Protein backbone atom coordinates (compact mmCIF):
# COMPACT_ATOMS: atom_id res chain seq x y z
CA MET A 1 -12.49 -5.20 -20.09
CA ARG A 2 -16.17 -5.07 -19.06
CA LYS A 3 -17.60 -1.62 -18.29
CA ASP A 4 -18.49 -2.47 -14.70
CA TYR A 5 -14.98 -3.81 -14.05
CA LEU A 6 -13.46 -0.69 -15.63
CA ALA A 7 -15.64 1.54 -13.44
CA PHE A 8 -14.45 -0.24 -10.29
CA PHE A 9 -10.77 0.10 -11.23
CA THR A 10 -11.32 3.74 -12.30
CA SER A 11 -12.80 4.49 -8.89
CA MET A 12 -9.78 2.86 -7.25
CA PHE A 13 -7.38 4.91 -9.40
CA LEU A 14 -9.12 8.25 -8.71
CA SER A 15 -9.30 7.55 -4.99
CA ARG A 16 -5.60 6.65 -4.80
CA LEU A 17 -4.68 9.67 -6.95
CA ALA A 18 -6.51 12.05 -4.60
CA ASP A 19 -5.04 10.36 -1.54
CA GLN A 20 -1.49 10.65 -2.87
CA ILE A 21 -2.00 14.33 -3.70
CA LEU A 22 -2.90 14.95 -0.05
CA LEU A 23 0.02 12.87 1.21
CA PHE A 24 2.38 14.86 -1.01
CA ILE A 25 1.21 18.41 -0.36
CA VAL A 26 0.79 18.36 3.43
CA PRO A 27 4.48 17.97 4.46
CA LEU A 28 5.50 20.20 1.53
CA ILE A 29 3.15 23.03 2.53
CA VAL A 30 4.20 22.78 6.18
CA PHE A 31 7.89 22.90 5.21
CA GLN A 32 7.43 25.83 2.82
CA SER A 33 5.50 27.75 5.48
CA THR A 34 7.76 26.99 8.46
CA ASN A 35 11.09 26.22 6.73
CA SER A 36 11.47 23.45 9.31
CA VAL A 37 12.25 19.84 8.42
CA SER A 38 11.15 18.82 11.93
CA TRP A 39 7.69 20.33 11.52
CA ALA A 40 7.33 18.76 8.07
CA GLY A 41 8.35 15.39 9.53
CA LEU A 42 5.86 15.80 12.37
CA ALA A 43 3.11 16.63 9.85
CA PHE A 44 3.92 13.46 7.90
CA PHE A 45 3.89 11.44 11.13
CA VAL A 46 0.50 12.85 12.19
CA GLU A 47 -1.10 12.19 8.80
CA SER A 48 0.40 8.71 8.26
CA LEU A 49 0.27 7.05 11.71
CA PRO A 50 -3.57 6.86 11.90
CA ARG A 51 -3.59 5.03 8.56
CA TYR A 52 -1.71 2.06 10.02
CA LEU A 53 -3.25 2.05 13.50
CA SER A 54 -6.79 2.00 12.12
CA PHE A 55 -6.40 -1.14 9.98
CA PRO A 56 -7.73 -3.62 12.62
CA ILE A 57 -10.84 -1.60 13.50
CA CYS A 58 -11.57 -0.76 9.84
CA GLY A 59 -11.26 -4.43 8.94
CA ALA A 60 -13.67 -5.40 11.73
CA LEU A 61 -16.19 -2.80 10.50
CA CYS A 62 -16.05 -4.31 7.00
CA ASP A 63 -17.08 -7.69 8.43
CA LYS A 64 -19.88 -6.16 10.51
CA PHE A 65 -21.37 -3.68 8.00
CA ALA A 66 -21.88 -3.65 4.23
CA PRO A 67 -18.41 -2.96 2.75
CA ILE A 68 -19.81 -1.17 -0.33
CA ARG A 69 -21.63 1.29 1.94
CA LEU A 70 -18.42 1.83 3.92
CA LEU A 71 -16.58 2.47 0.65
CA HIS A 72 -19.09 5.18 -0.31
CA ILE A 73 -18.77 6.72 3.16
CA SER A 74 -14.98 6.68 2.85
CA GLN A 75 -14.97 8.57 -0.44
CA VAL A 76 -17.77 11.07 0.24
CA TYR A 77 -16.54 11.94 3.73
CA ARG A 78 -13.01 12.52 2.44
CA ALA A 79 -14.41 15.00 -0.07
CA VAL A 80 -16.44 16.71 2.67
CA ALA A 81 -13.42 16.81 5.01
CA CYS A 82 -11.31 18.53 2.34
CA GLY A 83 -14.02 21.14 1.77
CA VAL A 84 -14.47 21.78 5.49
CA ALA A 85 -10.69 22.15 5.98
CA VAL A 86 -10.50 24.82 3.28
CA LEU A 87 -13.52 26.61 4.79
CA LEU A 88 -11.97 26.59 8.28
CA TYR A 89 -8.67 27.82 6.85
CA GLY A 90 -10.49 30.68 5.14
CA VAL A 91 -12.24 31.68 8.38
CA PHE A 92 -9.54 31.07 11.01
CA GLY A 93 -6.27 30.68 9.07
CA GLY A 94 -3.49 28.33 10.17
CA LEU A 95 -2.02 25.18 8.65
CA TYR A 96 -3.19 22.79 11.36
CA TRP A 97 -6.52 22.39 9.54
CA ILE A 98 -4.92 20.66 6.59
CA VAL A 99 -2.84 18.41 8.87
CA ILE A 100 -5.96 17.41 10.84
CA VAL A 101 -8.00 16.75 7.71
CA SER A 102 -5.15 14.72 6.24
CA ALA A 103 -5.06 12.53 9.36
CA LEU A 104 -8.84 12.07 9.15
CA CYS A 105 -8.61 11.27 5.44
CA GLY A 106 -5.89 8.76 6.26
CA VAL A 107 -8.30 6.79 8.48
CA LEU A 108 -11.04 7.02 5.83
CA THR A 109 -8.52 5.85 3.21
CA THR A 110 -7.77 2.79 5.33
CA GLN A 111 -11.51 2.13 5.56
CA GLY A 112 -11.77 2.32 1.77
CA ILE A 113 -8.77 0.02 1.28
CA MET A 114 -10.22 -2.58 3.64
CA ALA A 115 -13.68 -2.38 2.04
CA ARG A 116 -12.19 -3.02 -1.41
CA GLU A 117 -10.07 -5.84 -0.02
CA VAL A 118 -13.17 -7.56 1.35
CA VAL A 119 -15.28 -7.26 -1.83
CA MET A 120 -12.68 -7.95 -4.53
CA PRO A 121 -12.66 -11.77 -4.21
CA TYR A 122 -16.38 -11.86 -5.09
CA ILE A 123 -17.11 -9.19 -7.71
CA PHE A 124 -14.87 -10.21 -10.63
CA LYS A 125 -16.43 -13.50 -11.65
CA HIS A 126 -14.75 -13.49 -15.08
CA TYR A 127 -11.23 -13.10 -13.63
CA THR A 128 -9.08 -15.26 -11.40
CA TYR A 129 -8.33 -13.58 -8.10
CA THR A 130 -4.68 -13.07 -9.01
CA LYS A 131 -5.66 -11.35 -12.25
CA THR A 132 -8.01 -9.14 -10.23
CA LEU A 133 -5.15 -8.28 -7.88
CA SER A 134 -2.84 -7.48 -10.79
CA TYR A 135 -5.30 -5.06 -12.39
CA SER A 136 -6.17 -3.49 -9.04
CA GLN A 137 -2.49 -2.88 -8.30
CA ILE A 138 -1.98 -1.35 -11.75
CA ALA A 139 -4.75 1.15 -10.94
CA ASP A 140 -3.30 1.71 -7.46
CA GLN A 141 0.29 2.07 -8.67
CA THR A 142 -0.67 4.50 -11.44
CA GLY A 143 -2.40 6.74 -8.91
CA LEU A 144 0.59 6.38 -6.60
CA VAL A 145 2.96 7.64 -9.31
CA LEU A 146 0.79 10.35 -10.86
CA GLY A 147 -0.38 11.83 -7.54
CA PRO A 148 2.84 13.69 -6.61
CA LEU A 149 3.42 14.77 -10.23
CA ILE A 150 -0.08 16.24 -10.60
CA ALA A 151 0.13 17.82 -7.14
CA ALA A 152 3.40 19.54 -8.05
CA LEU A 153 1.92 20.84 -11.31
CA MET A 154 -1.22 22.16 -9.58
CA LEU A 155 0.85 23.91 -6.89
CA GLU A 156 2.70 25.74 -9.68
CA VAL A 157 -0.61 27.26 -10.78
CA TRP A 158 -2.87 27.36 -7.69
CA ALA A 159 -2.58 28.10 -4.00
CA TRP A 160 -2.65 24.97 -1.83
CA HIS A 161 -6.26 25.40 -0.69
CA TRP A 162 -7.45 25.21 -4.31
CA VAL A 163 -5.47 22.00 -4.72
CA VAL A 164 -7.25 20.57 -1.67
CA LEU A 165 -10.62 21.51 -3.21
CA ALA A 166 -9.59 19.82 -6.47
CA THR A 167 -8.71 16.74 -4.42
CA ALA A 168 -12.22 16.79 -2.96
CA GLY A 169 -13.53 16.75 -6.53
CA LEU A 170 -11.43 13.67 -7.31
CA PHE A 171 -12.88 11.85 -4.30
CA LEU A 172 -16.39 12.67 -5.55
CA LEU A 173 -15.52 11.42 -9.05
CA ALA A 174 -14.22 8.20 -7.48
CA ASP A 175 -17.54 7.77 -5.71
CA LEU A 176 -19.50 8.44 -8.92
CA ALA A 177 -17.48 5.74 -10.70
CA MET A 178 -18.24 3.39 -7.81
CA ARG A 179 -21.95 4.14 -8.04
CA TYR A 180 -21.86 3.44 -11.79
CA TRP A 181 -20.23 0.08 -11.02
CA GLN A 182 -22.96 -0.62 -8.48
CA ARG A 183 -25.72 0.11 -11.02
CA THR A 184 -24.19 -2.02 -13.78
CA SER A 185 -23.05 -4.94 -11.61
CA SER A 186 -25.31 -7.77 -10.51
CA VAL A 187 -23.06 -8.92 -7.66
CA THR A 188 -24.70 -9.73 -4.33
CA LEU A 189 -22.30 -9.98 -1.42
CA GLU A 190 -22.85 -12.58 1.29
CA THR A 191 -23.32 -11.23 4.81
CA PHE A 192 -22.37 -12.94 8.06
CA GLU A 193 -23.66 -12.51 11.59
CA GLN A 194 -21.05 -10.74 13.72
CA HIS A 195 -20.41 -10.22 17.41
CA PRO A 196 -21.60 -6.74 18.52
CA ASP A 197 -18.13 -5.87 19.88
CA VAL A 198 -15.92 -4.30 17.20
CA TRP A 199 -12.89 -3.74 19.44
CA LEU A 200 -11.51 -6.67 21.46
CA ASN A 201 -13.48 -9.58 20.00
CA PRO A 202 -12.29 -9.01 16.39
CA LEU A 203 -8.70 -8.86 17.63
CA ARG A 204 -9.15 -12.12 19.52
CA ILE A 205 -10.60 -13.81 16.43
CA ALA A 206 -7.92 -12.41 14.11
CA PHE A 207 -5.01 -13.46 16.32
CA GLY A 208 -6.69 -16.84 16.77
CA HIS A 209 -6.63 -17.39 13.00
CA ILE A 210 -3.02 -16.20 12.77
CA LEU A 211 -1.90 -18.61 15.50
CA ARG A 212 -3.96 -21.51 14.14
CA LEU A 213 -3.33 -21.22 10.38
CA THR A 214 0.21 -22.19 9.44
CA GLU A 215 0.01 -20.47 6.04
CA LEU A 216 -0.75 -17.14 7.71
CA LYS A 217 2.26 -17.41 10.01
CA LYS A 218 4.38 -18.28 6.98
CA ILE A 219 3.36 -15.33 4.82
CA ILE A 220 3.49 -12.87 7.73
CA GLY A 221 7.09 -13.92 8.38
CA LEU A 222 7.97 -13.50 4.70
CA ALA A 223 6.20 -10.12 4.55
CA VAL A 224 8.20 -8.88 7.54
CA GLY A 225 11.38 -9.76 5.64
CA VAL A 226 10.23 -8.01 2.47
CA ASN A 227 9.13 -4.91 4.37
CA LEU A 228 12.55 -4.61 6.01
CA ILE A 229 14.00 -4.23 2.50
CA ILE A 230 11.22 -1.89 1.34
CA GLY A 231 11.65 0.22 4.47
CA VAL A 232 15.42 0.57 4.17
CA THR A 233 15.09 1.32 0.44
CA LEU A 234 12.53 4.07 1.05
CA ALA A 235 14.65 5.51 3.85
CA THR A 236 17.97 5.51 1.97
CA SER A 237 17.30 5.76 -1.78
CA ALA A 238 17.49 9.57 -1.93
CA ALA A 239 20.66 9.63 0.19
CA MET A 240 22.27 6.89 -1.92
CA VAL A 241 21.47 8.39 -5.33
CA ILE A 242 22.01 12.08 -4.54
CA GLY A 243 24.59 11.78 -1.76
CA GLN A 244 26.58 8.57 -2.18
CA TYR A 245 26.66 8.57 -6.00
CA SER A 246 26.23 12.35 -6.59
CA ALA A 247 23.71 11.68 -9.36
CA GLY A 248 21.40 14.66 -8.79
CA LYS A 249 17.69 15.16 -8.19
CA ASP A 250 16.69 14.66 -11.84
CA TYR A 251 18.39 11.26 -11.89
CA TYR A 252 16.60 10.34 -8.67
CA ALA A 253 13.24 11.37 -10.14
CA GLY A 254 14.01 9.30 -13.23
CA LEU A 255 14.86 6.30 -11.05
CA GLN A 256 11.51 6.60 -9.28
CA ALA A 257 9.72 6.73 -12.64
CA ALA A 258 11.68 3.69 -13.86
CA GLY A 259 10.69 1.81 -10.72
CA ALA A 260 7.03 2.61 -11.31
CA LEU A 261 7.30 1.50 -14.95
CA ALA A 262 8.98 -1.78 -13.95
CA THR A 263 6.21 -2.42 -11.44
CA ILE A 264 3.44 -1.83 -13.99
CA ILE A 265 5.15 -4.09 -16.56
CA ILE A 266 5.40 -6.92 -14.01
CA LEU A 267 1.75 -6.46 -13.01
CA PHE A 268 0.59 -6.58 -16.64
CA PHE A 269 2.64 -9.75 -17.05
CA LEU A 270 0.93 -11.31 -14.03
CA ALA A 271 -2.48 -10.32 -15.40
CA ARG A 272 -1.78 -12.15 -18.68
CA VAL A 273 0.31 -15.18 -17.70
CA SER A 274 -0.60 -18.12 -15.47
CA LEU A 275 2.07 -19.09 -12.94
CA PRO A 276 1.97 -21.43 -9.93
CA LEU A 277 1.52 -19.55 -6.68
CA LYS A 278 4.65 -21.08 -5.13
CA ILE A 279 6.74 -19.81 -8.05
CA LEU A 280 5.44 -16.28 -7.47
CA GLY A 281 6.49 -16.38 -3.83
CA VAL A 282 9.93 -17.91 -4.36
CA VAL A 283 10.85 -15.73 -7.35
CA SER A 284 9.66 -12.45 -5.84
CA TYR A 285 11.20 -12.99 -2.38
CA THR A 286 14.50 -14.18 -3.84
CA LEU A 287 14.84 -11.31 -6.32
CA ILE A 288 13.92 -8.69 -3.71
CA THR A 289 16.65 -10.10 -1.45
CA VAL A 290 19.14 -10.23 -4.34
CA GLY A 291 18.25 -6.62 -5.18
CA ALA A 292 19.04 -5.59 -1.61
CA PHE A 293 22.45 -7.28 -1.73
CA ILE A 294 23.20 -5.54 -5.05
CA THR A 295 22.36 -2.11 -3.60
CA ALA A 296 24.49 -2.90 -0.54
CA PHE A 297 27.58 -3.89 -2.52
CA SER A 298 27.30 -1.68 -5.63
CA PRO A 299 30.26 0.69 -6.06
CA ASN A 300 28.46 2.77 -8.71
CA ILE A 301 25.04 4.11 -9.62
CA GLY A 302 24.48 1.54 -12.39
CA GLY A 303 24.55 -1.38 -9.99
CA TYR A 304 22.35 0.46 -7.52
CA VAL A 305 19.73 1.06 -10.23
CA VAL A 306 19.60 -2.68 -11.00
CA GLY A 307 19.12 -3.55 -7.33
CA PHE A 308 16.55 -0.81 -6.82
CA LEU A 309 14.45 -1.94 -9.80
CA LEU A 310 14.51 -5.55 -8.58
CA ILE A 311 13.27 -4.45 -5.16
CA VAL A 312 10.45 -2.12 -6.20
CA GLY A 313 9.37 -4.20 -9.21
CA PHE A 314 9.13 -7.59 -7.55
CA ASP A 315 7.62 -6.16 -4.37
CA LYS A 316 4.28 -6.07 -6.23
CA MET A 317 4.70 -9.67 -7.41
CA PHE A 318 5.22 -10.68 -3.79
CA ASN A 319 2.16 -8.63 -2.90
CA VAL A 320 0.04 -10.62 -5.37
CA TYR A 321 1.39 -13.89 -3.91
CA PHE A 322 0.79 -12.71 -0.34
CA ARG A 323 -2.76 -11.43 -0.88
CA THR A 324 -3.82 -14.45 -2.95
CA LEU A 325 -2.62 -16.94 -0.35
CA ARG A 326 -4.15 -14.89 2.43
CA GLN A 327 -7.53 -14.86 0.68
CA GLN A 328 -7.46 -18.64 0.27
CA VAL A 329 -7.00 -19.52 3.94
CA ILE A 330 -8.90 -16.86 5.94
CA PRO A 331 -12.59 -17.70 6.59
CA PRO A 332 -14.78 -15.24 4.61
CA LYS A 333 -16.77 -14.11 7.66
CA ASP A 334 -13.55 -13.03 9.44
CA PHE A 335 -11.65 -11.78 6.39
CA GLY A 336 -11.77 -8.04 7.14
CA LYS A 337 -10.78 -8.21 10.80
CA THR A 338 -7.98 -10.72 10.13
CA VAL A 339 -6.55 -8.81 7.16
CA GLY A 340 -6.63 -5.61 9.21
CA VAL A 341 -4.47 -7.14 11.95
CA ILE A 342 -2.15 -8.80 9.42
CA THR A 343 -1.64 -5.51 7.58
CA LEU A 344 -0.73 -3.75 10.81
CA LEU A 345 1.77 -6.50 11.72
CA ASN A 346 3.30 -6.50 8.24
CA ASN A 347 3.95 -2.77 8.21
CA LEU A 348 5.71 -2.62 11.58
CA SER A 349 9.01 -3.69 10.01
CA GLN A 350 9.08 -0.67 7.66
CA PRO A 351 9.39 1.96 10.42
CA LEU A 352 11.78 -0.42 12.21
CA ALA A 353 14.03 -0.33 9.14
CA GLY A 354 13.84 3.47 9.11
CA LEU A 355 14.76 3.57 12.80
CA LEU A 356 17.78 1.32 12.19
CA VAL A 357 18.91 3.64 9.40
CA ALA A 358 18.58 6.64 11.72
CA VAL A 359 20.60 4.94 14.48
CA LEU A 360 23.24 3.03 12.48
CA ALA A 361 23.84 4.93 9.22
CA ALA A 362 26.22 7.48 10.76
CA PRO A 363 28.43 5.07 12.76
CA VAL A 364 28.60 2.14 10.31
CA GLY A 365 27.55 3.55 6.90
CA THR A 366 24.37 3.40 4.82
CA GLN A 367 25.37 0.46 2.63
CA GLN A 368 26.35 -1.54 5.70
CA VAL A 369 22.86 -1.00 7.14
CA ILE A 370 21.34 -2.18 3.84
CA LEU A 371 23.61 -5.23 3.96
CA LEU A 372 22.58 -5.98 7.55
CA LEU A 373 18.88 -5.90 6.64
CA ALA A 374 19.47 -7.91 3.45
CA LEU A 375 21.11 -10.61 5.58
CA ALA A 376 18.18 -10.46 8.01
CA THR A 377 15.71 -10.86 5.13
CA GLY A 378 17.65 -13.81 3.74
CA LEU A 379 17.73 -15.49 7.16
CA ILE A 380 14.01 -14.87 7.68
CA GLY A 381 13.22 -16.43 4.30
CA ALA A 382 15.40 -19.46 5.00
CA GLY A 383 13.95 -19.83 8.49
CA VAL A 384 10.37 -19.69 7.23
CA MET A 385 11.08 -22.29 4.54
CA VAL A 386 12.67 -24.66 7.07
CA ALA A 387 10.02 -24.13 9.75
CA TYR A 388 7.06 -24.63 7.39
CA ARG A 389 8.51 -27.01 4.80
CA ASN A 390 5.92 -29.68 5.65
CA THR A 391 2.95 -27.33 5.33
CA THR A 392 0.04 -28.78 3.37
CA PRO A 393 -0.05 -26.81 0.09
CA VAL A 394 -3.09 -24.68 -0.70
CA PRO A 395 -4.67 -24.68 -4.18
CA GLU A 396 -2.73 -22.82 -6.83
CA ALA A 397 -3.84 -19.24 -7.37
CA TYR A 398 -3.47 -19.00 -11.11
CA GLY A 399 -5.91 -20.65 -13.43
CA ALA A 400 -8.04 -20.05 -16.48
CA ASP A 401 -10.42 -17.13 -16.36
CA ALA A 402 -14.10 -17.87 -16.41
CA ASP A 403 -15.90 -17.45 -19.67
C-alpha cells in the first residue's frame, strides 16, 4: 500500500480508536460513580444522540467548506475538548464535564466522518471505490474493536481523567497522520458554489434527490430493513447469550471478538475480489435476514452464534454495497448534504428496534421479537425488489484497480 494511502487509513484508525475509548468510558465512569443504571443510560443517550442529529448539518458544511480543513478541525478540537474537560474537572470536580465533552466530541466525530465520506471517492486513484471502502472499514472496525479493550486496560492502571488525556493524544496523532497524508498526496479536490443557507436549503436539496432518484429510495428502504436487525441484535445479544443460554460473560466477549474477526475477513475478501454490485446487495441482505431467523429459532447457543456471525459479518458487506451505490447516483456538489440526511434516516430504525425490544420482550419473549423484526426485514426486502424491479441499473462498482 502507498505511504499516503496508509497515512490516511492510519488517521482513520486512530480517530475511531480514540472515539470508541470515549464512548466506552463515559457510561462506565458514570455507573461506577453513581451505581445507577439509569444515570449511565442517560449519559449514553446524551453523548450519542448529538452524533445522529448532527449528520445533516455536518454533511451540508462539507459541501460548503473544504472537507480536509473540517477534518483537521474535527480532530484538533476533539483533543482540545478532552484537555479542557480534564482541566475543568480538576478545578470544579463533577462528572458532568466528561459527559458534556463526550457529547461535543460526538458532533465533531460526525463532522469527521462526513468529511472523510466526501473526500474518499476522489483521493484513492489507484483503487476502485469499493476497495477503498473495504480498507476504510477495516481501519474503522479495528478501532471499533480495540477501543473498549484498550480503554478497559488503561482504566486498570490510570484514573479516568488520565485516560481522557491519553485519548486527546490519540486525536492529535490522528491529525498528524492526516497532515502527513496531505503533504505526500497530490490530490486536488473540486469545489462547488453553494447556497449561503446551511440549514433549510440543504435539507430541501437532499430530500429532493431522495424523492427523485429511485436508487436512493431503494437503498434507503433496504438499509432500514438491515438496521432493524442490527438494532435488535445489539439490544438483545447480551441477554440472549448470558441470560437465555447461560453462557457467561467470557463467552459473550468471545462472541463479540469472533464477530469482529468475521467482519474483517469479509472486508479483506471484498478488497481483493471483484464482485458485481448487485451480488453484494442480494447476498448481504439475504444472509443478514437468514441470520436473524436463525437467532430467532435457535434452541441452543451454537445456532445463535451462527446467526449472530452472519448478521454482524455481512452487515459490512451490505455497507460497502450501500455506500458504493449511493456514491454513484448522488451529484458530487450535493454529496455531503444528501449523505447526511440519508444517514440520519437509516439510523432511525435502530432505536426503533430497541424500543420494540423494551416494549415487547417481557410480554411475548425476546426470540419472538427477533422473529417479528426478521419477518419485517424480509418483507421490506421483498417489497423493495418488487417496487423497483424495473429500475435502470447503475454501473457495476467492482472493477480493475488503476495502475
